[in-house]
Amino acid sequence: MEILKEISKEKLIIMVTHNSELAEKYSNRIIKILDGKIIDDSNPIDEKELDKNEKRQGEFRKTSMKFFTAIQLSLNNLLTKKGRTILTSFAGSIGIIGIALILAISTGVQGYIDKVEEDTLSSYPITIEESTIDMNSMMETMMGEVKKEDESREENKIYSIDIMDQVMSLLSNQVENNNLTELKKYIEETENEIKNNSNAIQYNYNLNINLYNPDTKEKNIRVNPSTVLDTIGMEQMKLSGTASIPGSSSMGMTKGLNVWTEMLDNDELLKTQYDLISGNWPTNYNEVVLIVDSNNQISDYVLYTLGLKDQQELVEQMRKIKNGEVLEKTKESSYTFEELLSLKYKLLLNSDYYNKENGIWIDKSEDDEFVKEKIKNAEEIKIVGIIKPNEQSLATAMQGGIGYTKDLKEYVINKSNESEIVKEQLANKKINVFSGLEFPKEGENKSFDFNSLSNEQKMQFSQLSSEELAKIMAAYKENANASYETNMTKLAAIDLDTPSSINIYPKDFESKENIVLAIEEYNQIQKDNNKEENTITYTDLVGTMIKSVSKIVDIISYVLISFVAVSLIVSSIMIGIITYISVLERTKEIGILRAIGVSKKDVARIFNAETLIVGLIAGVIGTGVTVLLTIPINHAILSLTGVAVTTRLPFIAGIILVCISVILTMIGGLIPSRLASKKDPVIALRTE
């Protein structure tokens, strides 16, 4: 009846009956047939109209049921069997759920791996030094080379492999200088894969950022470079009675132990690695952040360095150790956020340590009163925020201490270049501003000689006090063999276009490979332009540490998907069987449709539309259930492993899976729909 209602919309109803009264009551035209021949027609067609109908006969043959009508018929049939339709669709969705879950988990795990790669590479960048050697060649040489068997050798003797001459040769001949000025220009001024595949590119310079704690009254406490190890070293020398300790200089003992670290120039990456627990992130060159660990702790080394704890305590401990006394356990210290955010430090430039006296610049860094006065009027650097590593970050770019922006580094360099002493040295590159004498020529080992002074200088010095004269003589001796370049380095007069090293932080391991290829491409460009001196040799610290992890995850995902795909095919076959059962159940309906003029193609279209709807519902159920299941899966992974892996089904993947479900169910229903279209209407009408 549902089908007849739909057909009635076409304004044509045909009724076959033996009841003449029923025909008279409901029909507007009655045709009587006996033995297959028309014996009467209540509304016969004249010859003219017959001719018109014959002309339109071809047009009638071209008519067919609209696809939307087939959809409606199929939907009405499915709604009459809601329970079976839902169960069939759910059964068909099982394969979709399996594949969707694998894709969701794979996406989450891959996202976690990408984060691990990004965090790891933020600690191990590709480093390009101004001067470097080929470490690969060095390692190969140190491992020793296998020599070919020599027939003259005796079997019962051991022979040496001489590698030290090769090592010495590498050290002397293979030290290469990288033109970082040209590379920096290439990176910044051209569109290149080095820049496109990097989270950040850090340019380093031979620069000390001198910072002091202004709150100390007795002694000037320098917080960067750190003086903690210097303090311990000096006390050890006093106690042992030695004049010096190898490597006890400020630069030697504290190298790599400074707690002030330049942050990556990538706010987005930093905010994924660190949580801001108080204050705010730096927005200006004179703003820094304090970095604590995940448990809100900070080492006492940092506290001593920053002046929060008195370094004299370390001196006392060193004395107790020397005297064999037992050290008492240090009492734990604690600080409020407000106390730490109130910390401020003073910045001194390298040029601030020098004062012009009697025509030359004298180093006053050991003059506490002079330095204290400079500190009083110096630029202020303040802590504006406290950050700690994010719980999900396996590696971070910085450890505990102070993090500052590249703006502070560039500010120090620019201010140093603007200082009076640097301008004076730049104005006369042949005269040493620290002595007033000419720089020695290259290769010349020059010692200070009083007779080398001019008569004017001798007259001037004769009027000085013994203390002033001693300072000048010390300056002459100290700078006797200085050069223009060493003076500029001492004054931190640096060209921002000429870094001492470049750190490139790739986004992930694939990006790292792209950067390596881009550097090789850069080297090839330089060779093609006959500029081989500009080619780059670099050190890759991270190597291929976890390069294969992503491939393993992909392989596992593909294997699991192939297994689950079998269940998807089985589901499609099941839907085909259910569709065939539906064909058997609706045999009489098929006969009626064929009897009233519905074509074979239209019958097949009705059943194809039915399988399409079932496939669509199965796909939607599969993706919907998967999205819901990812919520408890994420919580389960977090509780079991402590790792926040965000499993999610990508939107595009969900759409594709729905389409796959529709296609497979339609394929599964092709044979039953074809069988339905081929049924003989006469036989179908007789079916009970």
XYZ file of C-alpha atoms in Angstrom, residues 163-464:
302
model
C 95.930 6.013 14.444
C 97.454 8.832 16.498
C 99.225 10.361 13.512
C 95.853 10.464 11.754
C 94.201 12.004 14.837
C 96.904 14.678 15.038
C 96.490 15.335 11.341
C 92.752 15.760 11.758
C 93.219 18.109 14.688
C 95.704 20.258 12.811
C 94.389 20.127 9.254
C 90.665 19.517 9.486
C 89.713 22.382 11.758
C 87.288 24.236 9.536
C 85.971 27.773 9.830
C 82.304 28.290 9.035
C 81.237 31.592 7.521
C 78.268 32.126 9.836
C 77.761 35.682 8.592
C 76.873 34.392 5.141
C 74.728 31.581 6.555
C 72.777 33.960 8.828
C 72.153 36.233 5.868
C 70.935 33.268 3.796
C 68.583 32.059 6.552
C 67.060 35.470 7.278
C 66.865 36.982 3.813
C 65.735 34.041 1.663
C 62.845 31.581 1.680
C 64.512 28.330 2.706
C 63.769 24.965 4.305
C 66.084 25.675 7.253
C 63.736 28.387 8.460
C 60.529 26.591 7.411
C 61.382 23.413 9.373
C 62.623 25.105 12.550
C 60.845 25.894 15.792
C 63.520 28.454 16.561
C 66.943 29.572 15.370
C 69.269 30.901 18.051
C 72.319 33.043 17.240
C 75.013 32.912 19.936
C 77.831 35.391 20.516
C 80.964 35.509 22.683
C 79.150 37.602 25.240
C 78.929 37.792 29.022
C 75.824 39.442 30.421
C 77.101 40.907 33.701
C 74.400 41.008 36.365
C 74.637 41.959 40.025
C 72.450 41.658 43.090
C 72.038 45.290 44.236
C 70.721 44.366 47.708
C 74.092 43.242 49.083
C 75.688 46.014 51.156
C 79.192 44.725 51.915
C 80.366 43.072 48.708
C 79.260 43.277 45.097
C 77.666 39.884 44.329
C 77.774 39.074 40.645
C 74.986 36.669 39.725
C 76.018 36.169 36.106
C 78.516 34.810 35.216
C 78.181 32.775 38.416
C 80.805 33.275 41.153
C 79.808 30.316 43.369
C 82.575 27.974 42.207
C 85.049 30.842 42.211
C 84.238 31.459 45.888
C 84.758 27.781 46.746
C 87.956 27.659 44.675
C 89.455 30.709 46.349
C 88.737 29.296 49.816
C 90.271 25.953 48.848
C 93.420 27.723 47.681
C 93.675 29.577 50.980
C 93.246 26.407 53.014
C 95.672 24.365 50.914
C 98.205 27.138 50.598
C 98.417 26.811 46.805
C 98.746 29.786 44.531
C 96.211 28.644 41.999
C 94.010 25.790 40.908
C 94.034 24.717 37.298
C 90.834 25.881 35.636
C 89.855 28.062 38.596
C 89.330 31.196 36.555
C 85.856 32.641 36.341
C 85.339 31.479 32.806
C 86.913 28.070 33.448
C 85.097 27.038 36.596
C 81.671 28.388 35.743
C 81.527 27.472 32.086
C 78.250 25.661 31.477
C 77.134 26.298 35.090
C 75.628 29.750 34.664
C 71.996 29.813 35.745
C 70.987 32.595 33.351
C 69.844 31.011 30.073
C 68.525 32.519 26.872
C 65.028 31.256 26.111
C 64.017 29.998 22.694
C 62.507 32.640 20.485
C 59.235 30.702 20.176
C 56.525 31.645 22.679
C 54.177 28.905 21.507
C 56.758 26.157 22.091
C 57.777 27.559 25.479
C 54.162 27.669 26.650
C 53.675 24.016 25.693
C 56.780 23.025 27.686
C 56.275 25.250 30.734
C 53.374 26.284 32.951
C 53.251 29.829 34.318
C 52.553 29.445 38.040
C 52.833 33.095 39.026
C 53.317 36.487 37.400
C 53.523 36.773 33.638
C 55.780 35.980 30.682
C 58.444 38.553 29.692
C 57.281 41.222 27.257
C 60.349 43.493 27.399
C 64.126 43.094 27.234
C 64.548 43.863 30.964
C 62.063 41.184 32.107
C 63.032 37.604 32.982
C 61.407 34.505 34.489
C 62.491 32.202 37.300
C 62.465 28.510 36.349
C 61.678 25.902 39.039
C 61.247 22.139 38.685
C 57.932 20.271 38.430
C 57.746 20.073 42.257
C 58.192 23.840 42.697
C 61.811 23.342 43.836
C 65.000 25.125 42.936
C 68.581 24.037 43.652
C 70.642 25.761 46.315
C 73.324 26.387 43.656
C 70.842 28.722 41.948
C 69.976 30.312 45.301
C 73.648 30.976 46.083
C 74.220 32.304 42.573
C 71.255 34.690 42.711
C 72.249 35.979 46.136
C 69.231 34.487 47.912
C 71.657 32.520 50.078
C 74.947 33.863 51.397
C 78.001 32.376 49.631
C 79.913 32.831 52.880
C 78.055 29.721 54.117
C 79.956 27.713 51.506
C 83.236 29.179 52.742
C 82.422 28.053 56.288
C 81.488 24.578 55.092
C 84.758 24.306 53.184
C 86.680 25.175 56.365
C 84.786 22.550 58.359
C 85.559 19.915 55.725
C 89.245 20.879 55.839
C 89.239 20.581 59.634
C 87.515 17.177 59.526
C 84.325 18.446 61.166
C 80.940 16.866 60.492
C 78.702 19.100 58.395
C 75.250 19.791 59.732
C 72.344 19.116 57.438
C 71.396 22.312 55.650
C 67.992 23.596 56.647
C 65.460 23.700 53.841
C 64.632 27.205 52.618
C 61.330 28.391 51.219
C 60.215 31.564 49.485
C 56.836 33.003 48.618
C 55.944 33.912 45.041
C 55.846 37.557 46.090
C 59.405 37.398 47.471
C 60.763 35.894 44.277
C 58.817 38.239 41.990
C 60.269 41.211 43.884
C 63.847 40.262 42.941
C 65.677 42.800 40.786
C 69.187 42.789 39.364
C 71.479 45.385 37.828
C 73.070 45.075 34.396
C 76.631 46.218 33.719
C 78.186 46.316 30.255
C 81.769 45.177 29.723
C 82.633 48.782 28.905
C 81.295 49.935 32.296
C 84.316 48.411 34.052
C 86.706 50.871 32.388
C 87.409 54.466 33.300
C 89.539 56.869 31.290
C 92.494 58.144 33.294
C 95.446 60.066 31.914
C 94.473 59.395 28.317
C 94.049 55.600 28.594
C 91.226 53.345 29.758
C 91.936 51.612 33.071
C 90.244 48.368 34.172
C 88.372 49.139 37.402
C 86.620 45.794 37.798
C 88.540 45.092 41.044
C 87.620 48.469 42.514
C 84.561 47.634 44.638
C 83.581 51.261 45.209
C 83.791 52.055 41.496
C 81.714 48.982 40.600
C 79.196 49.718 43.360
C 78.666 53.214 42.003
C 78.160 51.796 38.508
C 75.663 49.265 39.873
C 73.697 52.019 41.566
C 73.029 53.753 38.231
C 72.788 50.609 36.090
C 69.860 49.246 34.082
C 67.405 47.192 36.178
C 66.474 43.622 35.259
C 63.450 42.215 37.096
C 61.835 38.810 37.551
C 58.237 39.066 36.314
C 57.152 35.419 36.298
C 57.763 31.954 37.719
C 57.480 28.946 35.403
C 57.862 25.189 35.780
C 58.044 22.304 33.279
C 54.717 21.022 32.019
C 53.857 17.570 33.380
C 53.683 16.183 29.840
C 57.059 17.585 28.728
C 59.697 14.855 28.684
C 62.480 17.286 27.820
C 62.736 21.053 28.124
C 64.953 23.685 26.563
C 65.994 25.103 29.969
C 66.679 23.748 33.443
C 66.244 25.593 36.749
C 67.482 29.169 36.931
C 66.658 32.378 35.097
C 65.353 32.584 31.543
C 65.822 35.758 29.521
C 64.777 36.719 25.996
C 67.017 37.343 22.997
C 66.015 41.015 23.304
C 68.228 41.347 26.408
C 71.203 39.875 24.545
C 70.696 42.238 21.595
C 70.193 45.180 23.957
C 73.545 44.478 25.655
C 75.332 44.202 22.305
C 73.792 47.391 20.921
C 74.481 49.385 24.106
C 78.076 48.105 24.189
C 78.594 49.250 20.597
C 77.318 52.710 21.582
C 79.723 53.094 24.540
C 82.440 55.764 24.453
C 85.354 53.342 24.758
C 84.126 51.185 21.874
C 83.579 54.214 19.659
C 87.097 55.381 20.453
C 88.568 51.979 19.553
C 86.517 51.846 16.342
C 87.737 55.314 15.368
C 91.396 54.241 15.517
C 91.921 50.550 14.837
C 95.729 50.792 15.095
C 95.961 52.272 18.613
C 95.170 50.238 21.725
C 92.753 52.264 23.890
C 94.066 50.460 27.003
C 97.642 51.634 26.501
C 97.655 54.382 23.893
C 100.297 52.418 21.964
C 100.089 50.787 18.568
C 98.977 47.179 18.356
C 101.865 44.775 17.679
C 102.098 43.440 14.177
C 100.829 39.938 13.397
C 103.222 37.302 14.730
C 105.142 39.845 16.807
C 105.572 38.972 20.513
C 105.916 42.315 22.184
C 106.711 43.104 25.823
C 106.286 46.478 27.470
C 109.360 48.713 27.346
C 109.336 52.051 29.202
C 111.720 53.451 26.613
C 109.096 52.927 23.919
C 107.032 55.734 25.458
C 107.190 59.165 23.921
C 108.807 62.057 25.828
C 105.370 63.587 26.259
C 104.083 60.393 27.885
C 107.138 60.173 30.134
C 106.616 63.790 31.258
C 102.960 63.092 31.937
C 103.720 59.967 33.975
C 106.361 61.753 36.027
C 103.611 63.928 37.493
C 101.501 60.964 38.600
